[in-house]
mmCIF file of C-alpha atoms in Angstrom:
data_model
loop_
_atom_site.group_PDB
_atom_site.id
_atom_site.type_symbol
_atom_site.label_atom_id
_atom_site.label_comp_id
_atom_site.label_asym_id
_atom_site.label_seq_id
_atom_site.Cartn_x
_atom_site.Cartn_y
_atom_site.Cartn_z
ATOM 1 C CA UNK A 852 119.236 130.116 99.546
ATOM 2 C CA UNK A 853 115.783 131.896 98.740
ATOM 3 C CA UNK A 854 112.778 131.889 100.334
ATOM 4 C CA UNK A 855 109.469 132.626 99.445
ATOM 5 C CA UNK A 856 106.182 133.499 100.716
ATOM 6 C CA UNK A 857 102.361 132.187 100.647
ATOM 7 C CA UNK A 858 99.090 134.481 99.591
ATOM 8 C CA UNK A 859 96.030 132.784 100.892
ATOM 9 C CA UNK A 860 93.867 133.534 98.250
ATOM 10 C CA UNK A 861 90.927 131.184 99.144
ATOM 11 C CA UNK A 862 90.197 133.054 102.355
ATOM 12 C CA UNK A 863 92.238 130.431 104.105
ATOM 13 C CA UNK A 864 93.885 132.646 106.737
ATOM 14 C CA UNK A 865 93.094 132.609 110.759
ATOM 15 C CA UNK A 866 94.520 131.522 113.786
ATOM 16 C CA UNK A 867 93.332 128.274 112.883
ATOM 17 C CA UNK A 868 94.420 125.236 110.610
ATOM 18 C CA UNK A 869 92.601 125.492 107.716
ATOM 19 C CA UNK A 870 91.100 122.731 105.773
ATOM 20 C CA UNK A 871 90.403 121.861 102.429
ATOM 21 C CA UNK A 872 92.525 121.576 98.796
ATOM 22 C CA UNK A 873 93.360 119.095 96.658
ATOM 23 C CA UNK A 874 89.650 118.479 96.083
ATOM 24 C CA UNK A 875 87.867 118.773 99.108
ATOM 25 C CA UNK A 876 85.809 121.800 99.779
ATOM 26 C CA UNK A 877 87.719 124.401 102.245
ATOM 27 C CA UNK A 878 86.825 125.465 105.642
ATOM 28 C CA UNK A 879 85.656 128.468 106.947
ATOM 29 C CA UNK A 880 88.880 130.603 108.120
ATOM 30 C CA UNK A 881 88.434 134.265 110.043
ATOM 31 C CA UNK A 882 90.582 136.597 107.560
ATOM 32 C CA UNK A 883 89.207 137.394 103.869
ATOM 33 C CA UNK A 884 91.637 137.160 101.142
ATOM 34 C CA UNK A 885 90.727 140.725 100.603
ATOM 35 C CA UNK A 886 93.435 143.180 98.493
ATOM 36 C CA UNK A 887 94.181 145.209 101.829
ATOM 37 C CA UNK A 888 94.828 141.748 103.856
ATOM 38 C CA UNK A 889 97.042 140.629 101.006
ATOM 39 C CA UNK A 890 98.242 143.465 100.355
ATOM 40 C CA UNK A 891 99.844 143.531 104.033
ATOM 41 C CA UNK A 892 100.947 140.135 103.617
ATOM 42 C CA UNK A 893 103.190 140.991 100.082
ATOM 43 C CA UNK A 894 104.464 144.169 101.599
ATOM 44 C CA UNK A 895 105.752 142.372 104.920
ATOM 45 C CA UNK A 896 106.840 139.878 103.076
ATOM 46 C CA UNK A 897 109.178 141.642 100.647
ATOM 47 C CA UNK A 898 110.247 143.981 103.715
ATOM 48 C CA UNK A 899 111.223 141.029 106.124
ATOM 49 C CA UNK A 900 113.304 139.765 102.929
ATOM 50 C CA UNK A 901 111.147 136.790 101.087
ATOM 51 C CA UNK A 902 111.783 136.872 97.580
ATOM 52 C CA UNK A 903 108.509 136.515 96.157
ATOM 53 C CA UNK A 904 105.283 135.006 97.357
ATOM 54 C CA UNK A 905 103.454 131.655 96.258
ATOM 55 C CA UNK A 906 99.629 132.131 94.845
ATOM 56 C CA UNK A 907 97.575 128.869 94.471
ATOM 57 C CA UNK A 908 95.533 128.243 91.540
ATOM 58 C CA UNK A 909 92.101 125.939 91.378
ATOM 59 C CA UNK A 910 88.646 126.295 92.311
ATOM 60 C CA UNK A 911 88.946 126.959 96.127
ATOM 61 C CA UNK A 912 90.670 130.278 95.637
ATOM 62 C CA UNK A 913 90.532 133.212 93.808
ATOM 63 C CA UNK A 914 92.596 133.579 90.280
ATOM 64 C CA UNK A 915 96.158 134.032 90.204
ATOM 65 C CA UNK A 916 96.812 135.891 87.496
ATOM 66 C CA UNK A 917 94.102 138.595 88.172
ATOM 67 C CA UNK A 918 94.852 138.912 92.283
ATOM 68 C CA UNK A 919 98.643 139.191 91.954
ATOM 69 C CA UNK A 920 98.001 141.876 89.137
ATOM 70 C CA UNK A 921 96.208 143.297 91.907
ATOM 71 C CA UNK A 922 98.616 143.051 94.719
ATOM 72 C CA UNK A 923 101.727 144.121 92.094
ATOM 73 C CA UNK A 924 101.314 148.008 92.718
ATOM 74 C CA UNK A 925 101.129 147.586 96.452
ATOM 75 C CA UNK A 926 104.554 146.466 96.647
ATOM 76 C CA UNK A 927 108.020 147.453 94.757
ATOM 77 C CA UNK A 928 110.194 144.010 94.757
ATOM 78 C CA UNK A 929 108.577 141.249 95.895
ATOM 79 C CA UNK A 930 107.815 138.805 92.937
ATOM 80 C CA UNK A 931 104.702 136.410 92.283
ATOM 81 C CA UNK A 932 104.820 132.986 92.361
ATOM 82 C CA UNK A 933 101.974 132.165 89.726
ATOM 83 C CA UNK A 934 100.479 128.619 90.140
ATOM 84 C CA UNK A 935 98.562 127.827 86.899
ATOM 85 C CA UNK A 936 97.463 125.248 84.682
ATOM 86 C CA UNK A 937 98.731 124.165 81.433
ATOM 87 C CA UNK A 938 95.409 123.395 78.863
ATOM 88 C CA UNK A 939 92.934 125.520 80.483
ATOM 89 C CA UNK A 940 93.969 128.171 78.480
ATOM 90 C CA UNK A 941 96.158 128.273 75.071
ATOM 91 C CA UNK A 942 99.929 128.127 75.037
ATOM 92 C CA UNK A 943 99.755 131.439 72.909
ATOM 93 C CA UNK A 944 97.953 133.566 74.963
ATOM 94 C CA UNK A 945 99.900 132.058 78.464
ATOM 95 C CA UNK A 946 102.910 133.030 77.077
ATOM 96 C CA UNK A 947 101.725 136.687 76.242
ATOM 97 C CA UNK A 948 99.832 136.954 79.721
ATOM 98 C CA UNK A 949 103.198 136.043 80.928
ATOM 99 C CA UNK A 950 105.398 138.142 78.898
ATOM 100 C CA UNK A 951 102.565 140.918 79.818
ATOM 101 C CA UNK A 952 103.127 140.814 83.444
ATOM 102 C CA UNK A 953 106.812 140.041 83.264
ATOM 103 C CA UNK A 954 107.106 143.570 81.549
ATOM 104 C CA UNK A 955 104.637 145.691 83.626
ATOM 105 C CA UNK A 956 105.813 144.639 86.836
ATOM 106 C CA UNK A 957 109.480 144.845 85.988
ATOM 107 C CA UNK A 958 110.825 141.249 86.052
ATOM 108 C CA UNK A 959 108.540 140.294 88.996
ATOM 109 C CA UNK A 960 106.812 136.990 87.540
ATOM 110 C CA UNK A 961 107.804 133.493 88.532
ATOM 111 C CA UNK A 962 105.285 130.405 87.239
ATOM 112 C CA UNK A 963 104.537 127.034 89.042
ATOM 113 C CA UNK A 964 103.179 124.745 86.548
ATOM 114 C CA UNK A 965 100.427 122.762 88.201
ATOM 115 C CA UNK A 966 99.714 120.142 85.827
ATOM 116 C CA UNK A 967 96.096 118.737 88.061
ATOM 117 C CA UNK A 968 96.351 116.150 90.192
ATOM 118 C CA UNK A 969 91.987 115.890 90.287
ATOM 119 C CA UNK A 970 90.120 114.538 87.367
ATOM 120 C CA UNK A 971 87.016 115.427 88.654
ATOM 121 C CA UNK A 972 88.091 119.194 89.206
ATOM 122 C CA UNK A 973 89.517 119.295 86.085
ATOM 123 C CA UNK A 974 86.666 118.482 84.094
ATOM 124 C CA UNK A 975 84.799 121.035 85.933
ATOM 125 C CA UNK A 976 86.855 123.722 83.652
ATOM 126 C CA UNK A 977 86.091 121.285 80.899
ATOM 127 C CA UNK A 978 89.467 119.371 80.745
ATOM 128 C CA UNK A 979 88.506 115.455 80.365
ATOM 129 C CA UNK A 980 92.072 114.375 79.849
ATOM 130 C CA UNK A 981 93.289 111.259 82.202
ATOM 131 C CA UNK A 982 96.245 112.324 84.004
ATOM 132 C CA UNK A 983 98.870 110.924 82.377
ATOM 133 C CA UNK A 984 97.684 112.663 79.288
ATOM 134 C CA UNK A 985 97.589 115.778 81.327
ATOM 135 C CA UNK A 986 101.499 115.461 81.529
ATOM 136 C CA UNK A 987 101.748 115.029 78.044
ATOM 137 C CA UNK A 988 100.140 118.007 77.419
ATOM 138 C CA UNK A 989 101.963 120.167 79.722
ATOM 139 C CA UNK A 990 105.137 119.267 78.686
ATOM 140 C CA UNK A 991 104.000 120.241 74.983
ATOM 141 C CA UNK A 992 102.363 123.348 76.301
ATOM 142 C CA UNK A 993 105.617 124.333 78.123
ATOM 143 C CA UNK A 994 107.444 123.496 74.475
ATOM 144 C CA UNK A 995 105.512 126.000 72.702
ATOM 145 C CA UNK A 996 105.990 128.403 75.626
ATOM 146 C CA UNK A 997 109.348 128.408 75.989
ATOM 147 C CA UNK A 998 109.728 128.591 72.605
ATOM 148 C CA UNK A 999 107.237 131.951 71.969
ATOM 149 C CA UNK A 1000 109.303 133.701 74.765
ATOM 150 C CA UNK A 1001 112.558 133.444 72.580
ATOM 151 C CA UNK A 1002 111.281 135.023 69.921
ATOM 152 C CA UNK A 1003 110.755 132.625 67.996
ATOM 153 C CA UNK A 1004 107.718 131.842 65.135
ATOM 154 C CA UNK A 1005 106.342 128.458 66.132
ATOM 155 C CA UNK A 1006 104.246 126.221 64.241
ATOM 156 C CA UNK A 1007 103.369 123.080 66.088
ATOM 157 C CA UNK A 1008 101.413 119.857 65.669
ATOM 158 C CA UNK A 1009 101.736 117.267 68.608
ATOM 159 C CA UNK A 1010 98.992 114.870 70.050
ATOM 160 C CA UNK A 1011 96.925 117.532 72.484
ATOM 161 C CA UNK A 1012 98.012 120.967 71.112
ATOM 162 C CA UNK A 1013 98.560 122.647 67.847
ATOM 163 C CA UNK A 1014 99.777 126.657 66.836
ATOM 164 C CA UNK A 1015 100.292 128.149 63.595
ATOM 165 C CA UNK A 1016 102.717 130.396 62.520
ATOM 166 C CA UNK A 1017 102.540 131.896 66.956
ATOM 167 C CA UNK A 1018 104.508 134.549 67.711
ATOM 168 C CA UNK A 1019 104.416 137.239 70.598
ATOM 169 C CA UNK A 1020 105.295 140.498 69.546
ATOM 170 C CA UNK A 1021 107.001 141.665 73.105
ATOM 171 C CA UNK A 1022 108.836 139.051 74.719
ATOM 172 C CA UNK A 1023 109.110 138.505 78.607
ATOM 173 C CA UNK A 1024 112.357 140.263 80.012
ATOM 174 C CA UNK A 1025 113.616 138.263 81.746
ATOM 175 C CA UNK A 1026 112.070 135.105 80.793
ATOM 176 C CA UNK A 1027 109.786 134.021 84.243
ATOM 177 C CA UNK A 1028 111.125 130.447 85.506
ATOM 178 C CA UNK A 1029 109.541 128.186 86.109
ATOM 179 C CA UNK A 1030 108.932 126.010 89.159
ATOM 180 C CA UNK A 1031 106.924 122.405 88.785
ATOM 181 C CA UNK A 1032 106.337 119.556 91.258
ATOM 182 C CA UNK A 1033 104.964 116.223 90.834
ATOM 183 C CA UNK A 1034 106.050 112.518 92.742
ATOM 184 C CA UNK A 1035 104.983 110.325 89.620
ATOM 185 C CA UNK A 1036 107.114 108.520 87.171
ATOM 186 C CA UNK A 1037 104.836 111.254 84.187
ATOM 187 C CA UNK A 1038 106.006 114.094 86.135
ATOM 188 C CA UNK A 1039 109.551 113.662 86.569
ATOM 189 C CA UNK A 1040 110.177 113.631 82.632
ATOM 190 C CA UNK A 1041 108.214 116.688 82.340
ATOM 191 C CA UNK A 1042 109.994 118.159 85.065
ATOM 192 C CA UNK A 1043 113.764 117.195 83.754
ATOM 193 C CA UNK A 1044 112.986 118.344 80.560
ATOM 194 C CA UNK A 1045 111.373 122.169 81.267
ATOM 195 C CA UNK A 1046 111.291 123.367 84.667
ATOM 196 C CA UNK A 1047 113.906 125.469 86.267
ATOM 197 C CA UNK A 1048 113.093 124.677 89.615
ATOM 198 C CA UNK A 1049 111.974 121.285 90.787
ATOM 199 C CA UNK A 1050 109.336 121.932 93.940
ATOM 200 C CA UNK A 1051 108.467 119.155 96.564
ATOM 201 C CA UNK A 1052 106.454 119.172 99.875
ATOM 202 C CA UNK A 1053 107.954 118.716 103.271
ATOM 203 C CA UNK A 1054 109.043 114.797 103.776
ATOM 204 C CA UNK A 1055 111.957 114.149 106.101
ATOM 205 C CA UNK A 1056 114.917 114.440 104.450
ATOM 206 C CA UNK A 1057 116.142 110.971 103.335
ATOM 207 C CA UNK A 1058 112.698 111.395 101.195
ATOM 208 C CA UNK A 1059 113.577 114.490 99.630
ATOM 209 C CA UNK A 1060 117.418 113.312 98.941
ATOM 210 C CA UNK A 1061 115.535 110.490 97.141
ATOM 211 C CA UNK A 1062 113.427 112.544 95.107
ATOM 212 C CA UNK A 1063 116.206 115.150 94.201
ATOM 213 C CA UNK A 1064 118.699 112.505 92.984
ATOM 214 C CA UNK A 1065 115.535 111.066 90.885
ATOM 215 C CA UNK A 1066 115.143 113.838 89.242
ATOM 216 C CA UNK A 1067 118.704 115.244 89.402
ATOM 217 C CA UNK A 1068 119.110 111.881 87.166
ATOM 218 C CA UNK A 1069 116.606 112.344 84.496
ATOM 219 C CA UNK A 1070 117.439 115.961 84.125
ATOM 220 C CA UNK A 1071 121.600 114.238 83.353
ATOM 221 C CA UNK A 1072 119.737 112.620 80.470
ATOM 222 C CA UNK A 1073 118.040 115.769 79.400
ATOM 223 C CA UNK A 1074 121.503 117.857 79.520
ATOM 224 C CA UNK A 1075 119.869 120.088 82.247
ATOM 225 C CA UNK A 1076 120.486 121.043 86.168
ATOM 226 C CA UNK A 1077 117.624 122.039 88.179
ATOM 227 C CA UNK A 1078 117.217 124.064 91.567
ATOM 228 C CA UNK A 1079 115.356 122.377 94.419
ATOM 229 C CA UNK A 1080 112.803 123.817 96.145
ATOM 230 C CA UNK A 1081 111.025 122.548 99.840
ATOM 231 C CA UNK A 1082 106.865 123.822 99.792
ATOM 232 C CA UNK A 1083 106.080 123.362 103.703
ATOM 233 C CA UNK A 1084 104.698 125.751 106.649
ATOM 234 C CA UNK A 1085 106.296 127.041 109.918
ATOM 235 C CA UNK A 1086 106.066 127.135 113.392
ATOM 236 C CA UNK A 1087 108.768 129.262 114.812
ATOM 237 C CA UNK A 1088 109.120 130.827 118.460
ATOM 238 C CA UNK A 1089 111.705 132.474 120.688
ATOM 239 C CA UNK A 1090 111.434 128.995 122.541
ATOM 240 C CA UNK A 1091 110.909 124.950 121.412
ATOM 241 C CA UNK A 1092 108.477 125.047 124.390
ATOM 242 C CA UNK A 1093 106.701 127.734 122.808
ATOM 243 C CA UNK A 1094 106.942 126.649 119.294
ATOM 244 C CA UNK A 1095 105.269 122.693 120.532
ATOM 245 C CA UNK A 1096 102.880 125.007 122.299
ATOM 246 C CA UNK A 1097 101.465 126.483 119.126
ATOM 247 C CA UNK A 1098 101.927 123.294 117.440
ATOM 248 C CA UNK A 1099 99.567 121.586 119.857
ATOM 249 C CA UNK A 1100 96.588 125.040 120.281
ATOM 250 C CA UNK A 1101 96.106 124.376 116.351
ATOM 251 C CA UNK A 1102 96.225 120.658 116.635
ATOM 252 C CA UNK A 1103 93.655 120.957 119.573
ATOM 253 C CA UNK A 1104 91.472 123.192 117.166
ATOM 254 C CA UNK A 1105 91.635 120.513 114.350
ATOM 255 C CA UNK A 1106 88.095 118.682 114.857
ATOM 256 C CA UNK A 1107 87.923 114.600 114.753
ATOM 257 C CA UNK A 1108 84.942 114.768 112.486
ATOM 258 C CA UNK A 1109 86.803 117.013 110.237
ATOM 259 C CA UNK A 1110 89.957 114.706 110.199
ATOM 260 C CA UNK A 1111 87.567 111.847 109.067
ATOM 261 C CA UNK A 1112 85.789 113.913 106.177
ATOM 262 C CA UNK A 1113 88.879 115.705 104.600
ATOM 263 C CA UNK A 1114 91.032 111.943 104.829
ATOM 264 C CA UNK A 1115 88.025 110.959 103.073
ATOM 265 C CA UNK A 1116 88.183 113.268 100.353
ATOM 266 C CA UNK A 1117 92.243 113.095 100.141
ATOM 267 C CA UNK A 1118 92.156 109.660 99.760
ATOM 268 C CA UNK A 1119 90.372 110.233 96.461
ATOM 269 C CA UNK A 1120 93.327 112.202 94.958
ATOM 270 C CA UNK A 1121 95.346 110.741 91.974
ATOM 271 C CA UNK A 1122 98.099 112.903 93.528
ATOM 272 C CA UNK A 1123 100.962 110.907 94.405
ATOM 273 C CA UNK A 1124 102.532 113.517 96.434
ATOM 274 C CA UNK A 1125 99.260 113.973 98.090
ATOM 275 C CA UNK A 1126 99.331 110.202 99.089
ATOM 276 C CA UNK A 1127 102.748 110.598 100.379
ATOM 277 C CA UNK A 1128 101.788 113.250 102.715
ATOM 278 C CA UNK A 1129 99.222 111.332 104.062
ATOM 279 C CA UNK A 1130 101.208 108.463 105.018
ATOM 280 C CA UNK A 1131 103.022 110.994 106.880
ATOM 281 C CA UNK A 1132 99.703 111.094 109.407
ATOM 282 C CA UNK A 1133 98.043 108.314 109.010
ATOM 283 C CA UNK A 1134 94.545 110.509 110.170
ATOM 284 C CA UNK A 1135 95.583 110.477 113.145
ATOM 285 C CA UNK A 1136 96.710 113.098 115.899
ATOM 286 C CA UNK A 1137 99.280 111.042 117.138
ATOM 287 C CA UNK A 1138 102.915 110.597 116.351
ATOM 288 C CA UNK A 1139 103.183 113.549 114.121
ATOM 289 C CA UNK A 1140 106.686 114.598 114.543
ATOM 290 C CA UNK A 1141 107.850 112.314 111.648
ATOM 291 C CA UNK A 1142 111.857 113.699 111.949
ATOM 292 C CA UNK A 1143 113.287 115.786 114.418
ATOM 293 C CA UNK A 1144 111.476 119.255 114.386
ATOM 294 C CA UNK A 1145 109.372 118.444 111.523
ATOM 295 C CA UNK A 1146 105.791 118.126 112.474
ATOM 296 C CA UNK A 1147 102.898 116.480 110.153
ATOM 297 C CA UNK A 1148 99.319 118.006 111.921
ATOM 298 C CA UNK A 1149 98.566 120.208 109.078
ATOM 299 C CA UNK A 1150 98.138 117.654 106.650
ATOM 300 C CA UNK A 1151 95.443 116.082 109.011
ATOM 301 C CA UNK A 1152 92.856 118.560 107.079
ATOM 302 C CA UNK A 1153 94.812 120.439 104.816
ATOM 303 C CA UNK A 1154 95.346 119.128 101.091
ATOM 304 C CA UNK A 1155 98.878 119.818 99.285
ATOM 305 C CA UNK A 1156 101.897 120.514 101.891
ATOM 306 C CA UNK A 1157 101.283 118.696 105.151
ATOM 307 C CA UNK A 1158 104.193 119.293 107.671
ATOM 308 C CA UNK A 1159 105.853 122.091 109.090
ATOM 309 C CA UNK A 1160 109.224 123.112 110.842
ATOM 310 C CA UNK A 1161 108.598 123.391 113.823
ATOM 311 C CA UNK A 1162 110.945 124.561 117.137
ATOM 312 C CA UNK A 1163 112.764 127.447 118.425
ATOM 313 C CA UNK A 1164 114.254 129.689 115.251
ATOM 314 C CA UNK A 1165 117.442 127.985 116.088
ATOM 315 C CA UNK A 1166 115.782 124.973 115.392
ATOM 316 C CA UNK A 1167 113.903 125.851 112.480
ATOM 317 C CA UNK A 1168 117.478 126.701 111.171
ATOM 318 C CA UNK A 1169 119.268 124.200 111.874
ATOM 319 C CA UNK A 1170 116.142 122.155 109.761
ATOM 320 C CA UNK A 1171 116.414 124.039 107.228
ATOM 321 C CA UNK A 1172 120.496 123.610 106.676
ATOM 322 C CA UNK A 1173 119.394 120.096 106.781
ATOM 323 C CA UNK A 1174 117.426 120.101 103.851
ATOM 324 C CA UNK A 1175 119.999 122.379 102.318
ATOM 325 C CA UNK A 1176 122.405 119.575 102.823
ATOM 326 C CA UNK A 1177 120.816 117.303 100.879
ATOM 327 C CA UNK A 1178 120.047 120.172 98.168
ATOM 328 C CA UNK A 1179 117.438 122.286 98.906
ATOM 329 C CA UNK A 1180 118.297 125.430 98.086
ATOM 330 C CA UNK A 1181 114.571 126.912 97.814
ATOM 331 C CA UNK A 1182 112.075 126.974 100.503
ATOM 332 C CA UNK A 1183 108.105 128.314 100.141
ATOM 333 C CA UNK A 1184 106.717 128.561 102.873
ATOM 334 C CA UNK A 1185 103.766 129.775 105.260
ATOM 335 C CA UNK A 1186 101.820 129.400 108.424
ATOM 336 C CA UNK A 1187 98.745 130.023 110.302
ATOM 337 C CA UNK A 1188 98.364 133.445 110.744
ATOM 338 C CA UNK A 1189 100.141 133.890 107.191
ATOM 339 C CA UNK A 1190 100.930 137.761 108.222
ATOM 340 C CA UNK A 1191 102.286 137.207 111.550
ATOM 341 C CA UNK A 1192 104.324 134.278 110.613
ATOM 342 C CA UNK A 1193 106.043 136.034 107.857
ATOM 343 C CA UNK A 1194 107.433 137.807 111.236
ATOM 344 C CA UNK A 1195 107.993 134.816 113.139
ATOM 345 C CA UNK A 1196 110.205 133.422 110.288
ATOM 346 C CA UNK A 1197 111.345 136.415 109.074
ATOM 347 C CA UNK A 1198 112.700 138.256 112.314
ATOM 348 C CA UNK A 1199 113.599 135.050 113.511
ATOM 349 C CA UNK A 1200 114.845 132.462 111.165
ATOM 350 C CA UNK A 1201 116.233 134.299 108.493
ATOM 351 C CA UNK A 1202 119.043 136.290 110.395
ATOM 352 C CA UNK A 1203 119.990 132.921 111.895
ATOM 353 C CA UNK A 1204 121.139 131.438 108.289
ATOM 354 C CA UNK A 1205 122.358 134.875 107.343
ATOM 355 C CA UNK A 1206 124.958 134.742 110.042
ATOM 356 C CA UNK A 1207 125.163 131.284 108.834
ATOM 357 C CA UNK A 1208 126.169 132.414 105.437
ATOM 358 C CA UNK A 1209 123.063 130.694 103.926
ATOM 359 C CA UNK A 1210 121.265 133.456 103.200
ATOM 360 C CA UNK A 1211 121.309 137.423 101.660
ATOM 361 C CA UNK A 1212 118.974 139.705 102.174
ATOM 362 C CA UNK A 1213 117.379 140.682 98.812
ATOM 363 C CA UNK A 1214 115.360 143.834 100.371
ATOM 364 C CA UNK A 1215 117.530 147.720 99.993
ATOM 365 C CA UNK A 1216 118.866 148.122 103.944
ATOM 366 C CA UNK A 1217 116.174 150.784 104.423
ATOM 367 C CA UNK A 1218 113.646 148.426 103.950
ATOM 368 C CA UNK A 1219 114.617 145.766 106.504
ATOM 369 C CA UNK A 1220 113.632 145.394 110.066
ATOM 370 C CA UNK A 1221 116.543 146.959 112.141
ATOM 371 C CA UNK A 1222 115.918 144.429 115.291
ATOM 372 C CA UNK A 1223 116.011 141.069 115.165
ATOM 373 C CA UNK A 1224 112.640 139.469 116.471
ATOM 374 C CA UNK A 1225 113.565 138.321 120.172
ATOM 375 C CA UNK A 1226 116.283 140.374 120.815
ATOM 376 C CA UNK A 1227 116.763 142.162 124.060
ATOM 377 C CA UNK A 1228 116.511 145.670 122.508
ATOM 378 C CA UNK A 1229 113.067 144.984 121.100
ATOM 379 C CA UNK A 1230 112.445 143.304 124.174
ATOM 380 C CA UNK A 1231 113.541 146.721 126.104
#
């Protein structure tokens, strides 16, 4: 398995939920998304053993492209998870920007293709396309990309975008993947037809065996195989006591007022992943463990991922062979702080499914933590 990382790029780091995404306006969180802050976030990241770290793309956060070119120098392995959109900028030039930073960081570029789940936001960059015609355009923008980073001279004439006689002079090496989500009928063929690894947000597991084989089949009909990947946040402790204990301090920080306006605003979203994961809460604070361990509070004011893993690391790893069972073999996640729950997971989880034989350590041995987080020499 791999797992990656989160950069919160919109200033949404603190000890506290934060809200906002998907549309509705983010709150006010008590760490800056400043290079040194991120900075320590990549470098912990890629020392605790994460393989690369997610950065979110819209208007309530800063650009991806330019902070990760940023944050690149300050670390040596860790890659970038690149969330973009397709039509805000031409195929031509997205495939050289990619092929650009591909090559200068040394193979450390990974893309997640967000297609735009809000009209509204979308025209705000000047993009009046509906959303199904969104889809249509990605998966000819993603044509023409794939296409460029081969080598290959493309001339192309479809019903949103049209090149003549594109070419990139240096190609990517190796060529980024890329990783795309999306719960509607539009974004499944997209996804079977171009994406390398097929992202979903944190639903019990039944739901995510559902969507995999959905998409497993249309990518049969394509002639392609996909990876899986799980987007969701974590809650891990020494303890389950201690773990519920956290779960409840941020739930108890999550205002009712808030909880009304952000359901609001969610409700609005053409998302149908978004819509799933509220179902999931129903705005409301109670019932939120919706499986065994996995816990639905953050989607009470957060937009995008909703749930969390939540428990003692043993827990949290045996969760997380769950949704391995049923074919998850990717997992992004993050928490609340982001830095010291890169720890939390990292000291903690992840040398639970490497004894488990789920899991290698990417990072050189000098790099890595010698003690595991909890155990009785660190404790002594």
């Amino acid at each position: 398995m791999k797992f990656h990382w989160f950069l919160p790029t919109n200033g949404g780091d603190g000890r506290q939920v934060v809200s906002g995404g998907h549309g509705v306006e983010h709150g006010v969180a008590g760490r800056p998304a400043s290079v040194p802050y991120l900075g320590q976030i990549a470098r912990s990241a890629e020392q605790l053993g994460f393989e690369a770290a997610l950065t979110p793309t819209g208007a309530w956060c800063e650009d991806a492209w330019l902070t990760t070119a940023m944050l690149a120098p300050l670390s040596e392995r860790l890659k970038f998870l690149v969330a973009f959109r397709p039509g805000l900028t031409s195929p031509t030039l997205a495939a050289q920007m990619a092929a650009t930073f591909q090559n200068l960081t040394g193979g450390r570029l990974l893309l997640n293709v967000v297609t735009g789940g809000e009209s509204h936001e979308q025209r705000a960059y000047g993009d009046f396309l509906d959303k199904d015609e969104r889809y249509e355009r990605c998966g000819e923008f993603l044509s023409i990309v794939r296409r460029l980073w081969t080598g290959e001279e493309v001339t192309y004439a479809g019903k949103h975008l049209r090149v003549d006689q594109a070419r990139l002079q240096q190609l990517p090496d190796p060529i980024p993947q890329i990783y795309f989500g999306g719960s509607s009928p539009a974004a499944g063929e997209v996804a079977a037809e171009h994406a390398d690894v097929y992202l979903t947000w944190g639903e019990p597991p039944a739901a995510v065996a559902k969507k995999i084989a959905w998409i497993r089949e249309l990518g049969e009909k394509q002639g392609r195989e996909l990876t899986y990947g799980l987007r969701v946040h974590t809650i891990s402790r020494d303890t389950s006591e201690e773990a519920w204990a956290e779960a409840d301090r941020l739930l108890a920080g999550i205002a009712e007022e808030d909880i009304a306006r952000v359901q609001e605003g969610l409700r609005r979203s053409e998302s149908v992943g978004q819509q799933n994961m509220l179902a999931l809460n129903n705005g409301s604070k109670d019932g939120l463990e919706i499986h065994p361990n996995l816990w639905a509070g953050v989607g009470l004011v957060r937009g995008g991922a909703g749930t969390a893993l939540v428990g003692s690391h043993e827990e949290v790893a045996d969760l997380v062979e769950e949704y391995h069972a049923v074919g998850i073999d990717e997992l992004v996640l993050s928490a609340y702080p982001h830095l010291e729950g890169a720890y939390q997971f990292g000291e903690g989880v992840l040398p639970i499914l490497e004894e488990r034989g789920l899991w290698t350590n990417p990072a050189p041995v000098a790099a890595r933590a010698s003690v595991p987080f909890g155990s009785q020499k660190a404790a002594s």
